[in-house]
């Protein structure tokens, strides 16, 4: 006897997307969420009159969200109010110079021409190939399961454009970028995207380099904060009869004769279901929620072989004035070499980087309603190890805040200290405690060349029947579009199987 057709573990974007499609197709579906809000790493919270985002700070490849709502028989705009963002990025250099890239591709070429006429011409080639790669190659498979090499070949035959760009699955980000651009300044201005999946340019898969183009097709911010995306999906889910249970922690996936038959909650209750969908980290799912005793030996070895992704400490600031910035996102400009050294010299040595590398998100630039009148929200995002060679995250929060504020002022002239009304530091340990991400892994599993696409854990589990996976551990990894795409793909497999 089943209590539900489907139980979904976690109300992140992948889990909610799959749940909404299942509910729309008549399946009685329950989402169990450990926290008090939806979204996971795409969420927001209020503190001191300010609304701060957790994790995600912008939307690229918005067509994936539109595809989800089309499958749900709805219009995105009826549930989420997206604000177009322009310029895409502002850049601050250590020598005091500033520039920005607008959405318009021709205007961006003009900016690049100030650094290199040769690279301005290369920008046209990069844009053309980027458009094909995003729209007709990798974009086409973002919402489809790619679980085996055979799947990739099948998708390639159905989509010839993919064959042309498969080489960027094996080339790294740095070599891809350098094959188009020769100016160190231009290369540096497009290097940030490698860390969008938590890897340095030397290790990041080459196809990620085309994100620098994709943003020129439009980037957006949801009015009300990033939580409005999962809230919009959750509304549709509930309209179709779906249930979300907050502050409900799943302790175990119930397994019987190699099949998932439901979940056991931390309060001891057991919920039986025809299928279980997991939106949590795949290592946590298999090794803790299912347990080695319920897995074949090969599955234990396989899941243990994955590394979790890099953490991303965040500083959230409430300011009593507008910061001296020009864009929703500002990148504290550094070179490709420095981007690699952040990983190889700092991260791997368990040191907090002190190189000035930082992404600054200014959400009230797009939506002033997120702060009291005349005030602003600012998020400072860096990457750093979970374990530190000196000290511990719980004891160095204040020191870390001061260090980053000093760095912004000394290296880039951004003076914030005198205008801070509230400050919150979210460390890798905070992410781990609040969102149950092992070691604060903000992107699920490490997403290098040998752990991307069909090399990642499968959406339809091979080890446990009736178990399906969504979220950052699957498919193309973390990010708003890939995780929603994973929910679309996984739900398709479930409906096919049922």
Short mmCIF file of C-alpha atoms in Angstrom, two decimals:
data_model
loop_
_atom_site.label_atom_id
_atom_site.label_comp_id
_atom_site.label_asym_id
_atom_site.label_seq_id
_atom_site.Cartn_x
_atom_site.Cartn_y
_atom_site.Cartn_z
CA UNK A 1 0.00 0.00 0.00
CA UNK A 2 1.48 3.35 -1.06
CA UNK A 3 0.95 6.67 0.69
CA UNK A 4 2.14 8.52 -2.40
CA UNK A 5 3.08 7.77 -5.98
CA UNK A 6 6.28 9.80 -5.55
CA UNK A 7 8.25 11.18 -2.62
CA UNK A 8 10.83 13.87 -3.51
CA UNK A 9 13.72 14.53 -1.13
CA UNK A 10 14.53 18.25 -1.20
CA UNK A 11 12.73 21.33 -2.57
CA UNK A 12 15.61 22.53 -4.72
CA UNK A 13 14.99 23.49 -8.35
CA UNK A 14 15.53 19.99 -9.72
CA UNK A 15 13.27 18.33 -7.18
CA UNK A 16 10.50 20.91 -7.52
CA UNK A 17 10.62 20.80 -11.33
CA UNK A 18 10.32 17.00 -11.40
CA UNK A 19 7.61 17.07 -8.70
CA UNK A 20 5.52 19.66 -10.58
CA UNK A 21 5.60 17.66 -13.81
CA UNK A 22 4.68 14.45 -11.97
CA UNK A 23 1.77 16.18 -10.20
CA UNK A 24 0.59 17.68 -13.48
CA UNK A 25 0.49 14.14 -14.88
CA UNK A 26 -1.71 12.90 -12.08
CA UNK A 27 0.84 11.41 -9.65
CA UNK A 28 0.21 11.99 -5.97
CA UNK A 29 3.49 13.64 -4.99
CA UNK A 30 5.05 14.77 -1.71
CA UNK A 31 8.17 16.95 -1.41
CA UNK A 32 10.06 16.65 1.90
CA UNK A 33 12.16 19.75 2.60
CA UNK A 34 14.61 19.91 5.49
CA UNK A 35 14.47 23.74 5.86
CA UNK A 36 11.62 26.21 6.17
CA UNK A 37 11.85 27.48 2.59
CA UNK A 38 12.05 26.27 -1.01
CA UNK A 39 15.02 26.64 -3.33
CA UNK A 40 18.10 25.18 -1.67
CA UNK A 41 21.01 27.03 -3.35
CA UNK A 42 18.55 29.21 -5.27
CA UNK A 43 16.73 30.92 -2.45
CA UNK A 44 16.52 34.10 -0.37
CA UNK A 45 15.95 35.13 3.23
CA UNK A 46 15.10 38.36 5.06
CA UNK A 47 17.20 39.96 7.77
CA UNK A 48 16.99 43.48 9.17
CA UNK A 49 14.66 44.62 6.41
CA UNK A 50 16.95 43.34 3.64
CA UNK A 51 16.36 40.37 1.34
CA UNK A 52 19.55 38.42 0.68
CA UNK A 53 20.03 35.68 -1.90
CA UNK A 54 21.55 32.31 -1.02
CA UNK A 55 23.79 30.88 -3.74
CA UNK A 56 22.44 31.72 -7.20
CA UNK A 57 22.34 35.41 -8.10
CA UNK A 58 21.26 35.58 -11.76
CA UNK A 59 19.44 33.60 -14.46
CA UNK A 60 21.05 32.56 -17.72
CA UNK A 61 19.50 30.30 -20.38
CA UNK A 62 16.02 31.36 -19.25
CA UNK A 63 14.45 29.31 -22.06
CA UNK A 64 14.91 26.21 -19.83
CA UNK A 65 12.50 27.76 -17.31
CA UNK A 66 10.08 28.55 -20.14
CA UNK A 67 10.27 24.93 -21.29
CA UNK A 68 9.40 23.77 -17.78
CA UNK A 69 6.35 26.01 -17.56
CA UNK A 70 5.24 24.96 -21.05
CA UNK A 71 5.34 21.32 -19.90
CA UNK A 72 3.24 22.39 -16.94
CA UNK A 73 0.70 24.06 -19.22
CA UNK A 74 1.51 27.48 -17.77
CA UNK A 75 3.23 30.76 -18.70
CA UNK A 76 6.42 31.69 -16.88
CA UNK A 77 5.40 35.36 -16.67
CA UNK A 78 2.27 34.46 -14.68
CA UNK A 79 4.45 33.08 -11.89
CA UNK A 80 7.84 34.83 -12.08
CA UNK A 81 8.54 38.47 -12.98
CA UNK A 82 11.97 38.53 -14.62
CA UNK A 83 13.88 41.82 -14.85
CA UNK A 84 16.34 42.07 -17.79
CA UNK A 85 19.89 42.84 -16.64
CA UNK A 86 22.17 45.17 -18.64
CA UNK A 87 25.15 45.49 -18.54
CA UNK A 88 26.07 41.86 -17.97
CA UNK A 89 29.17 42.55 -15.88
CA UNK A 90 31.16 45.44 -14.60
CA UNK A 91 34.91 44.89 -14.13
CA UNK A 92 37.24 46.48 -11.60
CA UNK A 93 40.99 46.22 -12.13
CA UNK A 94 43.72 46.59 -9.55
CA UNK A 95 45.07 49.69 -11.35
CA UNK A 96 41.76 51.50 -10.85
CA UNK A 97 40.26 51.03 -14.31
CA UNK A 98 36.64 50.05 -14.86
CA UNK A 99 34.71 48.80 -17.85
CA UNK A 100 31.61 46.73 -18.54
CA UNK A 101 30.15 44.39 -21.13
CA UNK A 102 26.63 45.28 -22.32
CA UNK A 103 24.13 42.68 -23.51
CA UNK A 104 24.32 43.99 -27.07
CA UNK A 105 26.95 41.96 -28.93
CA UNK A 106 28.03 44.81 -31.23
CA UNK A 107 28.48 47.15 -28.28
CA UNK A 108 30.56 44.47 -26.55
CA UNK A 109 32.77 44.23 -29.65
CA UNK A 110 33.40 47.98 -29.30
CA UNK A 111 34.52 47.48 -25.69
CA UNK A 112 36.83 44.61 -26.67
CA UNK A 113 38.30 46.71 -29.50
CA UNK A 114 39.71 49.12 -26.90
CA UNK A 115 41.95 46.29 -25.73
CA UNK A 116 42.56 44.44 -29.00
CA UNK A 117 41.23 44.97 -32.53
CA UNK A 118 42.19 41.41 -33.34
CA UNK A 119 40.09 40.12 -30.46
CA UNK A 120 37.19 42.36 -31.45
CA UNK A 121 37.09 40.47 -34.76
CA UNK A 122 37.51 37.16 -32.88
CA UNK A 123 34.48 38.12 -30.78
CA UNK A 124 32.27 37.78 -33.86
CA UNK A 125 33.53 34.23 -34.46
CA UNK A 126 33.19 33.38 -30.76
CA UNK A 127 29.62 34.73 -30.73
CA UNK A 128 28.62 32.73 -33.79
CA UNK A 129 30.04 29.49 -32.43
CA UNK A 130 28.71 30.29 -28.96
CA UNK A 131 25.21 30.73 -30.35
CA UNK A 132 25.36 27.37 -32.10
CA UNK A 133 26.88 25.64 -29.08
CA UNK A 134 24.34 27.01 -26.60
CA UNK A 135 21.19 26.95 -28.73
CA UNK A 136 21.69 23.99 -31.05
CA UNK A 137 24.22 21.72 -29.33
CA UNK A 138 24.53 21.66 -25.54
CA UNK A 139 21.30 23.55 -24.98
CA UNK A 140 19.32 20.89 -26.79
CA UNK A 141 20.43 18.17 -24.37
CA UNK A 142 20.08 20.14 -21.14
CA UNK A 143 16.56 18.85 -20.57
CA UNK A 144 17.20 15.32 -21.88
CA UNK A 145 18.83 12.43 -20.01
CA UNK A 146 22.42 11.71 -21.02
CA UNK A 147 23.21 8.71 -18.83
CA UNK A 148 25.48 6.63 -21.07
CA UNK A 149 27.89 7.06 -23.96
CA UNK A 150 25.22 5.44 -26.14
CA UNK A 151 22.78 8.17 -25.06
CA UNK A 152 25.28 10.81 -26.14
CA UNK A 153 25.73 9.16 -29.53
CA UNK A 154 21.97 8.94 -29.99
CA UNK A 155 21.53 12.59 -29.08
CA UNK A 156 24.38 13.49 -31.43
CA UNK A 157 22.71 11.68 -34.33
CA UNK A 158 19.44 13.45 -33.59
CA UNK A 159 21.27 16.76 -33.25
CA UNK A 160 24.19 17.01 -35.73
CA UNK A 161 25.31 20.35 -34.29
CA UNK A 162 26.30 18.51 -31.11
CA UNK A 163 28.92 16.47 -32.98
CA UNK A 164 30.64 19.67 -34.04
CA UNK A 165 31.03 20.82 -30.45
CA UNK A 166 31.75 17.55 -28.64
CA UNK A 167 35.45 18.43 -28.73
CA UNK A 168 34.71 21.12 -26.14
CA UNK A 169 33.73 18.34 -23.74
CA UNK A 170 37.36 17.17 -23.69
CA UNK A 171 39.18 20.49 -24.18
CA UNK A 172 39.54 22.60 -21.07
CA UNK A 173 38.11 26.07 -20.52
CA UNK A 174 41.48 27.81 -20.76
CA UNK A 175 42.49 26.28 -24.11
CA UNK A 176 39.03 26.97 -25.54
CA UNK A 177 39.14 30.62 -24.52
CA UNK A 178 42.72 31.06 -25.71
CA UNK A 179 41.89 29.53 -29.11
CA UNK A 180 39.69 32.57 -29.77
CA UNK A 181 41.32 35.48 -27.93
CA UNK A 182 44.95 36.60 -27.68
CA UNK A 183 44.76 39.61 -25.34
CA UNK A 184 45.40 38.77 -21.68
CA UNK A 185 42.90 41.45 -20.66
CA UNK A 186 40.13 40.05 -22.86
CA UNK A 187 40.85 36.49 -21.71
CA UNK A 188 40.76 37.64 -18.10
CA UNK A 189 37.40 39.36 -18.61
CA UNK A 190 35.87 36.06 -19.74
CA UNK A 191 37.54 33.78 -17.20
CA UNK A 192 35.00 34.13 -14.39
CA UNK A 193 32.58 31.60 -15.88
CA UNK A 194 34.90 28.66 -15.13
CA UNK A 195 34.17 29.12 -11.43
CA UNK A 196 30.43 29.08 -12.20
CA UNK A 197 30.82 25.31 -11.93
CA UNK A 198 33.51 25.57 -9.26
CA UNK A 199 36.71 24.88 -11.19
CA UNK A 200 39.72 26.86 -12.42
CA UNK A 201 40.16 27.49 -16.16
CA UNK A 202 42.79 24.71 -16.40
CA UNK A 203 40.35 22.03 -15.16
CA UNK A 204 36.96 23.31 -16.25
CA UNK A 205 35.39 21.66 -19.36
CA UNK A 206 35.74 23.74 -22.51
CA UNK A 207 32.03 24.10 -23.30
CA UNK A 208 31.60 26.28 -20.18
CA UNK A 209 33.62 29.00 -21.96
CA UNK A 210 30.60 29.67 -24.18
CA UNK A 211 28.66 30.94 -21.16
CA UNK A 212 30.51 34.19 -21.82
CA UNK A 213 28.47 34.38 -25.01
CA UNK A 214 25.17 32.95 -23.71
CA UNK A 215 24.70 35.88 -21.36
CA UNK A 216 24.49 38.15 -24.41
CA UNK A 217 21.23 36.42 -25.32
CA UNK A 218 19.82 37.82 -22.10
CA UNK A 219 20.29 37.47 -18.36
CA UNK A 220 17.58 38.14 -15.81
CA UNK A 221 16.83 38.66 -12.14
CA UNK A 222 13.50 37.65 -10.58
CA UNK A 223 11.69 40.50 -8.86
CA UNK A 224 11.54 39.70 -5.16
CA UNK A 225 14.82 37.75 -5.07
CA UNK A 226 16.07 34.42 -6.38
CA UNK A 227 13.59 32.53 -4.19
CA UNK A 228 10.83 33.67 -6.54
CA UNK A 229 11.93 31.03 -9.07
CA UNK A 230 11.38 28.00 -6.81
CA UNK A 231 8.33 29.71 -5.29
CA UNK A 232 6.81 30.03 -8.77
CA UNK A 233 7.44 26.35 -9.52
CA UNK A 234 6.08 25.37 -6.09
CA UNK A 235 2.87 27.33 -6.75
CA UNK A 236 2.22 25.33 -9.91
CA UNK A 237 3.06 22.10 -8.09
CA UNK A 238 0.51 22.87 -5.37
CA UNK A 239 -2.10 23.94 -7.94
CA UNK A 240 -1.85 20.42 -9.34
CA UNK A 241 -2.40 18.93 -5.89
CA UNK A 242 1.23 18.46 -4.85
CA UNK A 243 2.23 18.68 -1.18
CA UNK A 244 5.34 20.25 0.37
CA UNK A 245 6.27 19.37 3.95
CA UNK A 246 8.78 21.86 5.42
CA UNK A 247 11.20 21.15 8.27
CA UNK A 248 10.85 17.50 7.32
CA UNK A 249 14.16 15.68 7.27
CA UNK A 250 14.54 12.37 5.47
CA UNK A 251 16.86 10.09 7.45
CA UNK A 252 16.70 7.02 5.22
CA UNK A 253 15.49 5.82 1.85
CA UNK A 254 13.62 2.59 2.49
CA UNK A 255 15.00 -0.21 0.33
CA UNK A 256 13.47 -3.65 -0.05
CA UNK A 257 14.76 -6.32 -2.43
CA UNK A 258 16.86 -3.73 -4.25
CA UNK A 259 13.93 -1.34 -4.73
CA UNK A 260 13.19 2.05 -3.18
CA UNK A 261 9.81 1.78 -1.46
CA UNK A 262 9.67 5.10 0.42
CA UNK A 263 11.46 7.14 3.07
CA UNK A 264 11.91 7.21 6.83
CA UNK A 265 11.80 10.66 8.46
CA UNK A 266 13.87 11.89 11.39
CA UNK A 267 10.78 11.70 13.64
CA UNK A 268 10.52 7.98 12.91
CA UNK A 269 7.59 8.12 10.49
CA UNK A 270 7.74 6.00 7.35
CA UNK A 271 6.17 7.12 4.09
CA UNK A 272 5.64 4.50 1.38
CA UNK A 273 5.75 5.41 -2.30
CA UNK A 274 5.99 3.85 -5.74
CA UNK A 275 9.15 5.84 -6.50
CA UNK A 276 11.64 8.08 -4.68
CA UNK A 277 13.23 11.15 -6.29
CA UNK A 278 16.36 12.60 -4.70
CA UNK A 279 17.40 16.23 -5.09
CA UNK A 280 20.21 16.04 -2.54
CA UNK A 281 23.94 15.46 -3.06
CA UNK A 282 24.41 12.03 -4.66
CA UNK A 283 27.14 11.01 -2.20
CA UNK A 284 24.87 11.83 0.73
CA UNK A 285 22.00 9.97 -0.92
CA UNK A 286 23.85 6.72 -1.62
CA UNK A 287 26.27 6.52 1.29
CA UNK A 288 24.04 7.89 4.09
CA UNK A 289 20.36 7.81 3.12
CA UNK A 290 20.54 4.41 1.39
CA UNK A 291 23.66 2.99 3.01
CA UNK A 292 26.45 0.78 1.75
CA UNK A 293 24.63 -2.30 3.01
CA UNK A 294 21.88 -1.74 0.42
CA UNK A 295 24.23 -1.14 -2.51
CA UNK A 296 26.25 -3.48 -4.72
CA UNK A 297 30.02 -3.17 -4.30
CA UNK A 298 30.55 -1.50 -7.67
CA UNK A 299 28.06 1.23 -6.76
CA UNK A 300 29.83 1.99 -3.48
CA UNK A 301 33.18 2.28 -5.27
CA UNK A 302 31.67 4.44 -8.01
CA UNK A 303 30.01 6.96 -5.70
CA UNK A 304 33.05 7.12 -3.41
CA UNK A 305 35.20 8.05 -6.42
CA UNK A 306 33.46 11.41 -6.86
CA UNK A 307 34.84 14.55 -5.22
CA UNK A 308 32.36 17.07 -3.87
CA UNK A 309 32.51 20.55 -5.38
CA UNK A 310 34.29 23.60 -4.04
CA UNK A 311 32.49 25.66 -1.35
CA UNK A 312 31.58 29.32 -1.87
CA UNK A 313 31.67 31.51 1.26
CA UNK A 314 29.29 34.47 0.95
CA UNK A 315 29.23 37.84 2.68
CA UNK A 316 25.82 39.53 2.73
CA UNK A 317 25.84 43.27 3.41
CA UNK A 318 23.05 45.76 4.05
CA UNK A 319 24.21 49.27 3.07
CA UNK A 320 22.75 52.69 3.83
CA UNK A 321 23.76 53.99 0.41
CA UNK A 322 24.32 52.77 -3.14
CA UNK A 323 27.75 51.15 -3.66
CA UNK A 324 30.15 52.67 -6.19
CA UNK A 325 29.38 50.04 -8.82
CA UNK A 326 27.94 50.04 -12.33
CA UNK A 327 26.26 46.66 -12.76
CA UNK A 328 24.23 43.89 -11.12
CA UNK A 329 27.38 41.73 -11.22
CA UNK A 330 30.89 43.11 -10.81
CA UNK A 331 33.98 40.97 -11.24
CA UNK A 332 37.13 41.97 -9.40
CA UNK A 333 39.24 41.42 -12.47
CA UNK A 334 42.17 39.01 -12.35
CA UNK A 335 44.15 37.06 -14.94
CA UNK A 336 43.71 33.49 -16.14
CA UNK A 337 46.95 32.61 -14.37
CA UNK A 338 45.70 34.09 -11.11
CA UNK A 339 42.39 32.22 -11.51
CA UNK A 340 44.34 28.97 -11.74
CA UNK A 341 46.55 29.88 -8.79
CA UNK A 342 43.43 30.42 -6.64
CA UNK A 343 42.88 26.69 -7.05
CA UNK A 344 46.36 25.14 -7.25
CA UNK A 345 48.17 27.36 -4.73
CA UNK A 346 45.37 28.37 -2.36
CA UNK A 347 42.45 25.95 -2.45
CA UNK A 348 44.53 22.77 -2.59
CA UNK A 349 46.75 24.12 0.20
CA UNK A 350 43.68 24.85 2.35
CA UNK A 351 44.31 28.60 2.30
CA UNK A 352 41.80 31.41 1.91
CA UNK A 353 42.70 33.20 -1.37
CA UNK A 354 44.03 36.73 -0.94
CA UNK A 355 44.33 37.57 -4.63
CA UNK A 356 41.34 39.88 -4.98
CA UNK A 357 39.27 37.37 -6.94
CA UNK A 358 35.62 38.05 -6.13
CA UNK A 359 32.17 38.28 -7.67
CA UNK A 360 30.04 41.10 -6.28
CA UNK A 361 26.27 40.80 -6.69
CA UNK A 362 24.15 43.94 -6.28
CA UNK A 363 20.51 42.76 -6.48
CA UNK A 364 18.98 46.10 -5.45
CA UNK A 365 20.46 47.56 -8.64
CA UNK A 366 17.70 45.62 -10.42
CA UNK A 367 15.08 45.47 -7.66
CA UNK A 368 15.20 48.29 -5.07
CA UNK A 369 12.31 46.68 -3.14
CA UNK A 370 14.75 44.17 -1.61
CA UNK A 371 16.00 46.81 0.87
CA UNK A 372 14.54 49.76 2.82
CA UNK A 373 14.20 52.95 0.79
CA UNK A 374 17.62 54.40 -0.03
CA UNK A 375 19.39 51.24 1.18
CA UNK A 376 20.97 48.42 -0.78
CA UNK A 377 21.93 44.73 -0.59
CA UNK A 378 25.34 43.45 -1.63
CA UNK A 379 26.68 39.90 -1.80
CA UNK A 380 30.43 39.21 -1.95
CA UNK A 381 31.14 35.72 -3.28
CA UNK A 382 34.52 33.97 -3.21
CA UNK A 383 35.77 30.39 -3.21
CA UNK A 384 37.73 28.85 -0.35
CA UNK A 385 38.44 25.43 1.22
CA UNK A 386 36.17 23.68 3.71
CA UNK A 387 39.13 22.77 5.90
CA UNK A 388 41.65 25.53 6.62
CA UNK A 389 45.38 25.14 7.20
CA UNK A 390 45.08 27.75 9.95
CA UNK A 391 42.03 28.29 12.13
CA UNK A 392 38.46 27.15 11.67
CA UNK A 393 35.51 28.76 9.88
CA UNK A 394 33.44 29.03 13.05
CA UNK A 395 36.18 31.05 14.76
CA UNK A 396 37.34 33.29 11.89
CA UNK A 397 34.04 34.69 10.57
CA UNK A 398 34.73 38.25 11.72
CA UNK A 399 38.34 38.05 10.61
CA UNK A 400 37.23 36.80 7.18
CA UNK A 401 34.75 39.66 6.84
CA UNK A 402 37.37 42.26 7.71
CA UNK A 403 39.91 40.66 5.37
CA UNK A 404 37.55 40.75 2.39
CA UNK A 405 36.40 44.32 3.06
CA UNK A 406 40.02 45.44 3.40
CA UNK A 407 40.89 43.67 0.16
CA UNK A 408 38.06 45.42 -1.71
CA UNK A 409 39.19 48.79 -0.44
CA UNK A 410 42.96 48.40 -0.86
CA UNK A 411 42.99 46.54 -4.16
CA UNK A 412 39.97 48.04 -5.94
CA UNK A 413 39.05 51.23 -4.10
CA UNK A 414 35.59 49.97 -3.09
CA UNK A 415 34.88 51.53 0.32
CA UNK A 416 32.03 49.81 2.12
CA UNK A 417 32.81 49.72 5.85
CA UNK A 418 31.30 53.09 6.81
CA UNK A 419 27.98 52.25 5.15
CA UNK A 420 27.28 48.75 6.53
CA UNK A 421 24.08 48.50 8.58
CA UNK A 422 24.01 44.70 8.75
CA UNK A 423 26.46 41.97 7.79
CA UNK A 424 26.19 38.21 7.66
CA UNK A 425 28.89 35.72 6.71
CA UNK A 426 27.81 32.32 5.39
CA UNK A 427 30.75 29.92 5.55
CA UNK A 428 31.14 26.44 4.02
CA UNK A 429 30.21 25.00 7.42
CA UNK A 430 27.03 27.12 7.47
CA UNK A 431 26.06 25.76 4.04
CA UNK A 432 26.68 22.25 5.30
CA UNK A 433 24.57 22.72 8.43
CA UNK A 434 21.68 24.58 6.83
CA UNK A 435 21.41 22.84 3.45
CA UNK A 436 23.08 19.49 4.24
CA UNK A 437 25.65 20.00 1.48
CA UNK A 438 28.66 17.82 2.41
CA UNK A 439 31.72 20.01 3.07
CA UNK A 440 29.72 23.04 1.93
CA UNK A 441 29.71 21.83 -1.69
CA UNK A 442 27.71 24.50 -3.48
CA UNK A 443 27.77 22.74 -6.90
CA UNK A 444 27.10 19.19 -5.70
CA UNK A 445 29.91 17.13 -7.19
CA UNK A 446 33.11 18.37 -8.79
CA UNK A 447 32.38 18.88 -12.46
CA UNK A 448 35.71 18.39 -14.25
CA UNK A 449 36.05 16.77 -17.67
CA UNK A 450 35.91 13.20 -16.33
CA UNK A 451 32.87 13.94 -14.14
CA UNK A 452 30.51 15.73 -16.51
CA UNK A 453 27.47 14.66 -18.58
CA UNK A 454 27.21 10.84 -18.75
CA UNK A 455 30.14 10.44 -16.32
CA UNK A 456 27.97 11.81 -13.47
CA UNK A 457 25.49 9.77 -11.39
CA UNK A 458 22.56 8.65 -13.51
CA UNK A 459 19.10 10.14 -13.18
CA UNK A 460 17.62 6.65 -13.23
CA UNK A 461 19.59 4.78 -10.61
CA UNK A 462 21.29 1.57 -11.73
CA UNK A 463 21.94 0.51 -8.15
CA UNK A 464 18.42 0.87 -6.69
CA UNK A 465 15.25 0.41 -8.70
CA UNK A 466 12.49 3.03 -8.50
CA UNK A 467 15.08 5.63 -7.44
CA UNK A 468 15.68 8.76 -9.52
CA UNK A 469 18.10 11.66 -9.14
CA UNK A 470 17.84 15.36 -9.95
CA UNK A 471 19.88 18.45 -9.11
CA UNK A 472 23.51 19.50 -9.16
CA UNK A 473 24.91 15.96 -8.83
CA UNK A 474 23.45 14.95 -12.19
CA UNK A 475 23.73 15.79 -15.88
CA UNK A 476 25.53 19.14 -16.35
CA UNK A 477 25.88 20.00 -12.67
CA UNK A 478 24.86 23.08 -10.70
CA UNK A 479 23.19 26.31 -11.77
CA UNK A 480 19.60 27.41 -12.28
CA UNK A 481 19.16 26.12 -15.85
CA UNK A 482 21.01 22.77 -15.46
CA UNK A 483 19.17 21.81 -12.26
CA UNK A 484 15.76 22.68 -13.70
CA UNK A 485 16.80 20.77 -16.82
CA UNK A 486 17.61 17.76 -14.64
CA UNK A 487 14.10 17.86 -13.19
CA UNK A 488 12.56 17.93 -16.65
CA UNK A 489 14.76 15.03 -17.82
CA UNK A 490 14.20 12.89 -14.71
CA UNK A 491 10.43 13.36 -14.78
CA UNK A 492 10.42 12.19 -18.40
CA UNK A 493 12.18 8.97 -17.36
CA UNK A 494 9.75 8.43 -14.49
CA UNK A 495 6.64 8.88 -16.64
CA UNK A 496 8.14 6.57 -19.25
CA UNK A 497 8.85 3.89 -16.62
CA UNK A 498 5.46 4.16 -14.92
#
